[in-house]
Amino acid sequence: MARIALCQVNSGDDPAANLKLVRSGVEAAVADGARIVVFPEATMARFGRPLAPVAEELDGPWALAVAAVAAEHDVVVVAGMFTPADGGRVRNTLLVTGAGQHRGYDKIHLYDAFGFAESDTVAPGASVTTFELDGVVYGVATCYDVRFPELFRALADDGADVVLLPASWGAGEGKREQWEVLVRARALDSGCWVLACGQADPAATGLTVNPKAPTGIGYSLVADGFGRLHAAAGPAPETLVVDIDTAVSAKARTATGALANRRL
């Protein structure tokens, strides 16, 4: 069993203030026994503001401060940040730090959809990323990645039984329904648990944000490899702490044959 916390928060424009969200979220999650604490995409700074001025390398002060929080509490923290890229763009990076880990996953699939063009300011990543903790292999993916089943199957091929999916989902008609369907479908495709941690809905706490930016809808979700929902948040800031039976992943893959029977 693995105990994992999903901290659904509203990030602001200031990385220092968002670091305080990380610290308080980790402290609360550790009090509930979590070994991994997941925060949304864009935890460092929300979308809708210039990203290049806040982007830092993984050995920069923001990432190292998160690493210090993880080390203090002996947990792995996964949180969205931005790292520099060529041409004035940034990379949309998930920081994975703690328990001997300190690495990043750069979002592969960029959100050029629903009238938003992430690729204008963000450069894509190219590498699938996993890490191991307490004998369990975890994969990571980010937000729009959830629309691409091949990534989740690749993570399963690399040994992942759980995929952690931070997001800052764009609002709009039908988008909540798509979010739930996609999370559950990717769990079924891969036989993995998918733990999806979104930015809270700014409207739920009266925050004013750029209406054209994907700043979150909440509704973080936990689905197993059979597509069953085990936990779900509402739109407002909230923390879900869940116990994951990683043996369910192997059972799901055997039952569905979704990996073994694929032909393409």
PDB file of C-alpha atoms in Angstrom:
ATOM      1  CA  MET A   1       0.000   0.000   0.000  1.00  0.00           C
ATOM      2  CA  ALA A   2       1.106   3.551  -0.682  1.00  0.00           C
ATOM      3  CA  ARG A   3      -0.393   6.644   0.940  1.00  0.00           C
ATOM      4  CA  ILE A   4      -0.423   9.659  -1.357  1.00  0.00           C
ATOM      5  CA  ALA A   5      -1.759  13.188  -0.872  1.00  0.00           C
ATOM      6  CA  LEU A   6      -3.160  15.378  -3.631  1.00  0.00           C
ATOM      7  CA  CYS A   7      -3.033  19.038  -2.618  1.00  0.00           C
ATOM      8  CA  GLN A   8      -5.544  20.909  -4.772  1.00  0.00           C
ATOM      9  CA  VAL A   9      -4.551  24.552  -4.368  1.00  0.00           C
ATOM     10  CA  ASN A  10      -4.862  27.919  -6.107  1.00  0.00           C
ATOM     11  CA  SER A  11      -1.436  29.125  -7.135  1.00  0.00           C
ATOM     12  CA  GLY A  12      -0.853  32.846  -7.391  1.00  0.00           C
ATOM     13  CA  ASP A  13       1.574  34.985  -9.352  1.00  0.00           C
ATOM     14  CA  ASP A  14       4.327  35.016  -6.699  1.00  0.00           C
ATOM     15  CA  PRO A  15       6.607  31.948  -6.453  1.00  0.00           C
ATOM     16  CA  ALA A  16       7.574  32.818  -2.859  1.00  0.00           C
ATOM     17  CA  ALA A  17       3.942  32.864  -1.757  1.00  0.00           C
ATOM     18  CA  ASN A  18       3.314  29.601  -3.611  1.00  0.00           C
ATOM     19  CA  LEU A  19       6.241  28.043  -1.804  1.00  0.00           C
ATOM     20  CA  LYS A  20       4.342  28.677   1.435  1.00  0.00           C
ATOM     21  CA  LEU A  21       1.428  26.695  -0.039  1.00  0.00           C
ATOM     22  CA  VAL A  22       3.804  23.822  -0.675  1.00  0.00           C
ATOM     23  CA  ARG A  23       5.179  23.879   2.851  1.00  0.00           C
ATOM     24  CA  SER A  24       1.776  24.005   4.536  1.00  0.00           C
ATOM     25  CA  GLY A  25       0.413  21.330   2.202  1.00  0.00           C
ATOM     26  CA  VAL A  26       3.302  18.989   2.922  1.00  0.00           C
ATOM     27  CA  GLU A  27       3.015  19.518   6.671  1.00  0.00           C
ATOM     28  CA  ALA A  28      -0.687  18.639   6.624  1.00  0.00           C
ATOM     29  CA  ALA A  29      -0.174  15.641   4.342  1.00  0.00           C
ATOM     30  CA  VAL A  30       2.632  14.247   6.474  1.00  0.00           C
ATOM     31  CA  ALA A  31       0.428  14.543   9.544  1.00  0.00           C
ATOM     32  CA  ASP A  32      -1.942  12.176   7.704  1.00  0.00           C
ATOM     33  CA  GLY A  33       0.885   9.745   6.929  1.00  0.00           C
ATOM     34  CA  ALA A  34       1.476  10.528   3.240  1.00  0.00           C
ATOM     35  CA  ARG A  35       4.728   9.373   1.620  1.00  0.00           C
ATOM     36  CA  ILE A  36       4.174  11.303  -1.624  1.00  0.00           C
ATOM     37  CA  VAL A  37       2.642  14.776  -1.776  1.00  0.00           C
ATOM     38  CA  VAL A  38       1.424  15.966  -5.176  1.00  0.00           C
ATOM     39  CA  PHE A  39       0.669  19.554  -6.138  1.00  0.00           C
ATOM     40  CA  PRO A  40      -0.809  20.841  -9.412  1.00  0.00           C
ATOM     41  CA  GLU A  41       0.802  21.933 -12.619  1.00  0.00           C
ATOM     42  CA  ALA A  42       1.954  25.570 -12.385  1.00  0.00           C
ATOM     43  CA  THR A  43       2.347  25.444  -8.602  1.00  0.00           C
ATOM     44  CA  MET A  44       5.362  27.747  -8.884  1.00  0.00           C
ATOM     45  CA  ALA A  45       3.278  30.415 -10.651  1.00  0.00           C
ATOM     46  CA  ARG A  46      -0.143  30.205 -12.239  1.00  0.00           C
ATOM     47  CA  PHE A  47      -0.834  30.554 -15.933  1.00  0.00           C
ATOM     48  CA  GLY A  48      -1.917  33.946 -17.221  1.00  0.00           C
ATOM     49  CA  ARG A  49       1.220  35.807 -16.119  1.00  0.00           C
ATOM     50  CA  PRO A  50       4.602  36.064 -17.930  1.00  0.00           C
ATOM     51  CA  LEU A  51       6.430  32.808 -17.240  1.00  0.00           C
ATOM     52  CA  ALA A  52       9.993  33.521 -18.424  1.00  0.00           C
ATOM     53  CA  PRO A  53      10.757  35.939 -15.541  1.00  0.00           C
ATOM     54  CA  VAL A  54      10.009  33.251 -12.922  1.00  0.00           C
ATOM     55  CA  ALA A  55      11.583  30.247 -14.674  1.00  0.00           C
ATOM     56  CA  GLU A  56      14.510  28.652 -12.818  1.00  0.00           C
ATOM     57  CA  GLU A  57      16.684  25.589 -13.253  1.00  0.00           C
ATOM     58  CA  LEU A  58      16.152  22.517 -11.066  1.00  0.00           C
ATOM     59  CA  ASP A  59      19.117  23.637  -8.968  1.00  0.00           C
ATOM     60  CA  GLY A  60      17.652  27.119  -8.552  1.00  0.00           C
ATOM     61  CA  PRO A  61      16.317  28.562  -5.301  1.00  0.00           C
ATOM     62  CA  TRP A  62      12.638  27.604  -5.768  1.00  0.00           C
ATOM     63  CA  ALA A  63      13.257  23.948  -6.562  1.00  0.00           C
ATOM     64  CA  LEU A  64      15.893  23.653  -3.845  1.00  0.00           C
ATOM     65  CA  ALA A  65      13.490  25.164  -1.320  1.00  0.00           C
ATOM     66  CA  VAL A  66      10.885  22.532  -2.247  1.00  0.00           C
ATOM     67  CA  ALA A  67      13.610  19.888  -1.949  1.00  0.00           C
ATOM     68  CA  ALA A  68      14.407  21.124   1.550  1.00  0.00           C
ATOM     69  CA  VAL A  69      10.748  20.794   2.575  1.00  0.00           C
ATOM     70  CA  ALA A  70      10.656  17.252   1.158  1.00  0.00           C
ATOM     71  CA  ALA A  71      13.876  16.316   2.950  1.00  0.00           C
ATOM     72  CA  GLU A  72      12.685  17.799   6.242  1.00  0.00           C
ATOM     73  CA  HIS A  73       9.612  15.552   6.193  1.00  0.00           C
ATOM     74  CA  ASP A  74      11.127  12.518   4.401  1.00  0.00           C
ATOM     75  CA  VAL A  75       8.588  12.528   1.565  1.00  0.00           C
ATOM     76  CA  VAL A  76       8.605  12.878  -2.207  1.00  0.00           C
ATOM     77  CA  VAL A  77       7.049  16.110  -3.443  1.00  0.00           C
ATOM     78  CA  VAL A  78       5.775  16.487  -7.006  1.00  0.00           C
ATOM     79  CA  ALA A  79       4.969  20.052  -8.061  1.00  0.00           C
ATOM     80  CA  GLY A  80       4.656  22.003 -11.286  1.00  0.00           C
ATOM     81  CA  MET A  81       7.233  24.674 -12.050  1.00  0.00           C
ATOM     82  CA  PHE A  82       8.842  26.354 -15.051  1.00  0.00           C
ATOM     83  CA  THR A  83      12.433  25.953 -16.227  1.00  0.00           C
ATOM     84  CA  PRO A  84      14.251  28.014 -18.881  1.00  0.00           C
ATOM     85  CA  ALA A  85      14.296  26.984 -22.530  1.00  0.00           C
ATOM     86  CA  ASP A  86      15.902  28.458 -25.642  1.00  0.00           C
ATOM     87  CA  GLY A  87      14.343  31.293 -27.594  1.00  0.00           C
ATOM     88  CA  GLY A  88      12.748  33.040 -24.638  1.00  0.00           C
ATOM     89  CA  ARG A  89      10.380  30.164 -23.956  1.00  0.00           C
ATOM     90  CA  VAL A  90      10.202  28.018 -20.832  1.00  0.00           C
ATOM     91  CA  ARG A  91       9.584  24.334 -20.168  1.00  0.00           C
ATOM     92  CA  ASN A  92       6.537  23.235 -18.217  1.00  0.00           C
ATOM     93  CA  THR A  93       8.323  21.044 -15.709  1.00  0.00           C
ATOM     94  CA  LEU A  94       7.192  18.719 -12.953  1.00  0.00           C
ATOM     95  CA  LEU A  95       9.677  18.757 -10.112  1.00  0.00           C
ATOM     96  CA  VAL A  96      10.073  15.372  -8.402  1.00  0.00           C
ATOM     97  CA  THR A  97      12.138  15.750  -5.249  1.00  0.00           C
ATOM     98  CA  GLY A  98      12.799  13.965  -1.961  1.00  0.00           C
ATOM     99  CA  ALA A  99      13.846  10.502  -0.739  1.00  0.00           C
ATOM    100  CA  GLY A 100      16.908  10.536  -2.965  1.00  0.00           C
ATOM    101  CA  GLN A 101      15.084  11.983  -5.980  1.00  0.00           C
ATOM    102  CA  HIS A 102      15.624  15.367  -7.606  1.00  0.00           C
ATOM    103  CA  ARG A 103      14.614  15.433 -11.227  1.00  0.00           C
ATOM    104  CA  GLY A 104      12.186  17.006 -13.640  1.00  0.00           C
ATOM    105  CA  TYR A 105       9.698  15.895 -16.251  1.00  0.00           C
ATOM    106  CA  ASP A 106       9.149  18.370 -19.079  1.00  0.00           C
ATOM    107  CA  LYS A 107       5.583  18.273 -20.399  1.00  0.00           C
ATOM    108  CA  ILE A 108       5.582  16.540 -23.776  1.00  0.00           C
ATOM    109  CA  HIS A 109       2.157  17.488 -25.154  1.00  0.00           C
ATOM    110  CA  LEU A 110       1.521  21.219 -25.155  1.00  0.00           C
ATOM    111  CA  TYR A 111      -1.946  22.713 -24.795  1.00  0.00           C
ATOM    112  CA  ASP A 112      -2.520  24.137 -28.258  1.00  0.00           C
ATOM    113  CA  ALA A 113      -6.272  23.610 -28.051  1.00  0.00           C
ATOM    114  CA  PHE A 114      -9.554  25.305 -27.128  1.00  0.00           C
ATOM    115  CA  GLY A 115      -8.170  28.671 -28.256  1.00  0.00           C
ATOM    116  CA  PHE A 116      -5.023  28.544 -26.099  1.00  0.00           C
ATOM    117  CA  ALA A 117      -1.500  28.200 -27.551  1.00  0.00           C
ATOM    118  CA  GLU A 118       0.868  26.948 -24.866  1.00  0.00           C
ATOM    119  CA  SER A 119       3.612  26.429 -27.462  1.00  0.00           C
ATOM    120  CA  ASP A 120       3.876  30.205 -27.943  1.00  0.00           C
ATOM    121  CA  THR A 121       5.672  30.441 -24.595  1.00  0.00           C
ATOM    122  CA  VAL A 122       6.544  26.833 -23.697  1.00  0.00           C
ATOM    123  CA  ALA A 123       8.931  24.386 -25.375  1.00  0.00           C
ATOM    124  CA  PRO A 124       7.943  20.688 -25.370  1.00  0.00           C
ATOM    125  CA  GLY A 125       9.763  17.931 -23.554  1.00  0.00           C
ATOM    126  CA  ALA A 126      10.630  14.587 -25.128  1.00  0.00           C
ATOM    127  CA  SER A 127      11.393  12.070 -22.373  1.00  0.00           C
ATOM    128  CA  VAL A 128       9.122   9.741 -20.419  1.00  0.00           C
ATOM    129  CA  THR A 129       9.897   9.930 -16.684  1.00  0.00           C
ATOM    130  CA  THR A 130       9.476   7.452 -13.830  1.00  0.00           C
ATOM    131  CA  PHE A 131      10.826   7.180 -10.306  1.00  0.00           C
ATOM    132  CA  GLU A 132      10.796   4.527  -7.602  1.00  0.00           C
ATOM    133  CA  LEU A 133       9.814   4.799  -3.939  1.00  0.00           C
ATOM    134  CA  ASP A 134       9.414   1.959  -1.449  1.00  0.00           C
ATOM    135  CA  GLY A 135       9.603  -0.612  -4.241  1.00  0.00           C
ATOM    136  CA  VAL A 136       6.853   0.988  -6.362  1.00  0.00           C
ATOM    137  CA  VAL A 137       7.459   2.618  -9.754  1.00  0.00           C
ATOM    138  CA  TYR A 138       5.617   5.874 -10.407  1.00  0.00           C
ATOM    139  CA  GLY A 139       5.184   7.658 -13.707  1.00  0.00           C
ATOM    140  CA  VAL A 140       4.446  11.338 -14.136  1.00  0.00           C
ATOM    141  CA  ALA A 141       2.449  13.253 -16.730  1.00  0.00           C
ATOM    142  CA  THR A 142       1.042  16.763 -16.957  1.00  0.00           C
ATOM    143  CA  CYS A 143      -2.476  18.004 -17.735  1.00  0.00           C
ATOM    144  CA  TYR A 144      -2.944  17.908 -21.552  1.00  0.00           C
ATOM    145  CA  ASP A 145      -0.811  14.743 -21.640  1.00  0.00           C
ATOM    146  CA  VAL A 146      -3.955  12.958 -20.416  1.00  0.00           C
ATOM    147  CA  ARG A 147      -5.390  13.116 -23.939  1.00  0.00           C
ATOM    148  CA  PHE A 148      -2.611  10.861 -25.274  1.00  0.00           C
ATOM    149  CA  PRO A 149      -2.935   7.181 -24.242  1.00  0.00           C
ATOM    150  CA  GLU A 150       0.428   6.221 -25.731  1.00  0.00           C
ATOM    151  CA  LEU A 151       2.266   8.139 -23.005  1.00  0.00           C
ATOM    152  CA  PHE A 152       0.460   6.263 -20.237  1.00  0.00           C
ATOM    153  CA  ARG A 153       1.118   2.942 -21.958  1.00  0.00           C
ATOM    154  CA  ALA A 154       4.796   3.874 -22.270  1.00  0.00           C
ATOM    155  CA  LEU A 155       4.905   4.598 -18.538  1.00  0.00           C
ATOM    156  CA  ALA A 156       3.347   1.190 -17.854  1.00  0.00           C
ATOM    157  CA  ASP A 157       5.922  -0.409 -20.169  1.00  0.00           C
ATOM    158  CA  ASP A 158       8.608   1.264 -18.048  1.00  0.00           C
ATOM    159  CA  GLY A 159       7.217  -0.438 -14.956  1.00  0.00           C
ATOM    160  CA  ALA A 160       4.852   2.183 -13.556  1.00  0.00           C
ATOM    161  CA  ASP A 161       1.898   0.983 -11.500  1.00  0.00           C
ATOM    162  CA  VAL A 162       0.851   4.539 -10.589  1.00  0.00           C
ATOM    163  CA  VAL A 163       0.815   7.716 -12.700  1.00  0.00           C
ATOM    164  CA  LEU A 164       0.789  11.090 -10.946  1.00  0.00           C
ATOM    165  CA  LEU A 165      -0.946  13.715 -13.097  1.00  0.00           C
ATOM    166  CA  PRO A 166      -0.695  17.352 -11.954  1.00  0.00           C
ATOM    167  CA  ALA A 167      -2.882  19.684 -13.999  1.00  0.00           C
ATOM    168  CA  SER A 168      -4.213  23.195 -14.429  1.00  0.00           C
ATOM    169  CA  TRP A 169      -7.287  22.279 -16.449  1.00  0.00           C
ATOM    170  CA  GLY A 170      -8.947  24.853 -18.642  1.00  0.00           C
ATOM    171  CA  ALA A 171     -12.531  25.761 -17.830  1.00  0.00           C
ATOM    172  CA  GLY A 172     -15.349  25.637 -20.344  1.00  0.00           C
ATOM    173  CA  GLU A 173     -18.467  23.810 -21.427  1.00  0.00           C
ATOM    174  CA  GLY A 174     -18.034  20.074 -21.001  1.00  0.00           C
ATOM    175  CA  LYS A 175     -14.463  20.342 -19.738  1.00  0.00           C
ATOM    176  CA  ARG A 176     -15.156  18.824 -16.313  1.00  0.00           C
ATOM    177  CA  GLU A 177     -16.803  15.843 -17.985  1.00  0.00           C
ATOM    178  CA  GLN A 178     -13.842  15.420 -20.328  1.00  0.00           C
ATOM    179  CA  TRP A 179     -11.442  15.557 -17.385  1.00  0.00           C
ATOM    180  CA  GLU A 180     -13.140  12.701 -15.561  1.00  0.00           C
ATOM    181  CA  VAL A 181     -13.550  10.564 -18.682  1.00  0.00           C
ATOM    182  CA  LEU A 182      -9.921  11.039 -19.688  1.00  0.00           C
ATOM    183  CA  VAL A 183      -8.483  10.263 -16.253  1.00  0.00           C
ATOM    184  CA  ARG A 184     -10.511   7.070 -16.014  1.00  0.00           C
ATOM    185  CA  ALA A 185      -9.743   6.090 -19.615  1.00  0.00           C
ATOM    186  CA  ARG A 186      -5.993   6.503 -19.172  1.00  0.00           C
ATOM    187  CA  ALA A 187      -6.180   4.316 -16.073  1.00  0.00           C
ATOM    188  CA  LEU A 188      -7.956   1.650 -18.138  1.00  0.00           C
ATOM    189  CA  ASP A 189      -5.555   2.011 -21.094  1.00  0.00           C
ATOM    190  CA  SER A 190      -2.484   1.488 -18.969  1.00  0.00           C
ATOM    191  CA  GLY A 191      -3.709  -0.580 -16.044  1.00  0.00           C
ATOM    192  CA  CYS A 192      -2.201   2.074 -13.793  1.00  0.00           C
ATOM    193  CA  TRP A 193      -3.647   4.001 -10.928  1.00  0.00           C
ATOM    194  CA  VAL A 194      -3.997   7.600 -12.138  1.00  0.00           C
ATOM    195  CA  LEU A 195      -3.905  10.261  -9.436  1.00  0.00           C
ATOM    196  CA  ALA A 196      -4.880  13.565 -11.012  1.00  0.00           C
ATOM    197  CA  CYS A 197      -4.234  16.711  -8.963  1.00  0.00           C
ATOM    198  CA  GLY A 198      -5.679  19.903 -10.403  1.00  0.00           C
ATOM    199  CA  GLN A 199      -5.509  23.561  -9.613  1.00  0.00           C
ATOM    200  CA  ALA A 200      -8.585  24.553  -7.633  1.00  0.00           C
ATOM    201  CA  ASP A 201     -11.216  26.644  -9.401  1.00  0.00           C
ATOM    202  CA  PRO A 202     -10.338  30.309  -8.762  1.00  0.00           C
ATOM    203  CA  ALA A 203     -14.052  31.179  -8.853  1.00  0.00           C
ATOM    204  CA  ALA A 204     -14.625  28.937  -5.833  1.00  0.00           C
ATOM    205  CA  THR A 205     -12.480  31.245  -3.715  1.00  0.00           C
ATOM    206  CA  GLY A 206     -13.326  34.537  -5.431  1.00  0.00           C
ATOM    207  CA  LEU A 207      -9.953  34.965  -7.150  1.00  0.00           C
ATOM    208  CA  THR A 208      -9.606  37.091 -10.273  1.00  0.00           C
ATOM    209  CA  VAL A 209      -7.511  35.469 -13.010  1.00  0.00           C
ATOM    210  CA  ASN A 210      -6.831  35.852 -16.708  1.00  0.00           C
ATOM    211  CA  PRO A 211     -10.022  34.403 -18.254  1.00  0.00           C
ATOM    212  CA  LYS A 212      -8.119  33.155 -21.312  1.00  0.00           C
ATOM    213  CA  ALA A 213      -5.613  31.101 -19.308  1.00  0.00           C
ATOM    214  CA  PRO A 214      -6.159  27.535 -18.046  1.00  0.00           C
ATOM    215  CA  THR A 215      -6.160  28.301 -14.334  1.00  0.00           C
ATOM    216  CA  GLY A 216      -7.991  25.226 -13.058  1.00  0.00           C
ATOM    217  CA  ILE A 217     -11.421  23.793 -12.295  1.00  0.00           C
ATOM    218  CA  GLY A 218     -10.600  21.603  -9.282  1.00  0.00           C
ATOM    219  CA  TYR A 219     -12.140  18.114  -9.167  1.00  0.00           C
ATOM    220  CA  SER A 220      -8.934  16.171  -8.519  1.00  0.00           C
ATOM    221  CA  LEU A 221      -9.517  12.453  -9.060  1.00  0.00           C
ATOM    222  CA  VAL A 222      -8.121   9.037  -8.176  1.00  0.00           C
ATOM    223  CA  ALA A 223      -8.888   6.119 -10.508  1.00  0.00           C
ATOM    224  CA  ASP A 224      -7.563   2.556 -10.529  1.00  0.00           C
ATOM    225  CA  GLY A 225      -6.638   0.351 -13.492  1.00  0.00           C
ATOM    226  CA  PHE A 226     -10.230  -0.870 -13.815  1.00  0.00           C
ATOM    227  CA  GLY A 227     -11.376   2.734 -14.291  1.00  0.00           C
ATOM    228  CA  ARG A 228     -13.059   2.871 -10.892  1.00  0.00           C
ATOM    229  CA  LEU A 229     -13.080   6.172  -9.006  1.00  0.00           C
ATOM    230  CA  HIS A 230     -11.756   5.965  -5.445  1.00  0.00           C
ATOM    231  CA  ALA A 231     -11.703   9.641  -4.473  1.00  0.00           C
ATOM    232  CA  ALA A 232     -12.735  12.988  -5.896  1.00  0.00           C
ATOM    233  CA  ALA A 233     -12.420  16.582  -4.765  1.00  0.00           C
ATOM    234  CA  GLY A 234     -14.777  19.483  -5.315  1.00  0.00           C
ATOM    235  CA  PRO A 235     -13.899  22.781  -7.016  1.00  0.00           C
ATOM    236  CA  ALA A 236     -12.367  24.572  -4.005  1.00  0.00           C
ATOM    237  CA  PRO A 237      -8.940  24.051  -2.414  1.00  0.00           C
ATOM    238  CA  GLU A 238      -8.853  20.632  -0.775  1.00  0.00           C
ATOM    239  CA  THR A 239      -6.432  17.817   0.048  1.00  0.00           C
ATOM    240  CA  LEU A 240      -7.191  14.187  -0.775  1.00  0.00           C
ATOM    241  CA  VAL A 241      -5.180  11.551   1.085  1.00  0.00           C
ATOM    242  CA  VAL A 242      -5.589   8.102  -0.432  1.00  0.00           C
ATOM    243  CA  ASP A 243      -4.205   4.621   0.165  1.00  0.00           C
ATOM    244  CA  ILE A 244      -3.238   2.908  -3.080  1.00  0.00           C
ATOM    245  CA  ASP A 245      -3.078  -0.884  -3.379  1.00  0.00           C
ATOM    246  CA  THR A 246      -0.502  -1.144  -6.152  1.00  0.00           C
ATOM    247  CA  ALA A 247      -1.287  -4.851  -6.669  1.00  0.00           C
ATOM    248  CA  VAL A 248      -4.542  -3.754  -8.332  1.00  0.00           C
ATOM    249  CA  SER A 249      -2.552  -2.599 -11.372  1.00  0.00           C
ATOM    250  CA  ALA A 250      -1.332  -6.094 -12.231  1.00  0.00           C
ATOM    251  CA  LYS A 251      -4.843  -7.484 -11.698  1.00  0.00           C
ATOM    252  CA  ALA A 252      -6.320  -4.875 -14.025  1.00  0.00           C
ATOM    253  CA  ARG A 253      -3.807  -5.555 -16.796  1.00  0.00           C
ATOM    254  CA  THR A 254      -4.426  -9.282 -16.592  1.00  0.00           C
ATOM    255  CA  ALA A 255      -8.188  -8.832 -16.660  1.00  0.00           C
ATOM    256  CA  THR A 256      -8.455  -6.274 -19.483  1.00  0.00           C
ATOM    257  CA  GLY A 257      -5.530  -7.392 -21.651  1.00  0.00           C
ATOM    258  CA  ALA A 258      -5.265  -3.763 -22.764  1.00  0.00           C
ATOM    259  CA  LEU A 259      -1.465  -3.870 -22.886  1.00  0.00           C
ATOM    260  CA  ALA A 260      -0.855  -7.510 -23.785  1.00  0.00           C
ATOM    261  CA  ASN A 261      -3.352  -7.557 -26.665  1.00  0.00           C
ATOM    262  CA  ARG A 262      -2.474  -4.278 -28.387  1.00  0.00           C
ATOM    263  CA  ARG A 263      -1.424  -4.509 -32.036  1.00  0.00           C
ATOM    264  CA  LEU A 264      -0.405  -0.947 -32.843  1.00  0.00           C
TER     265      LEU A 264
END
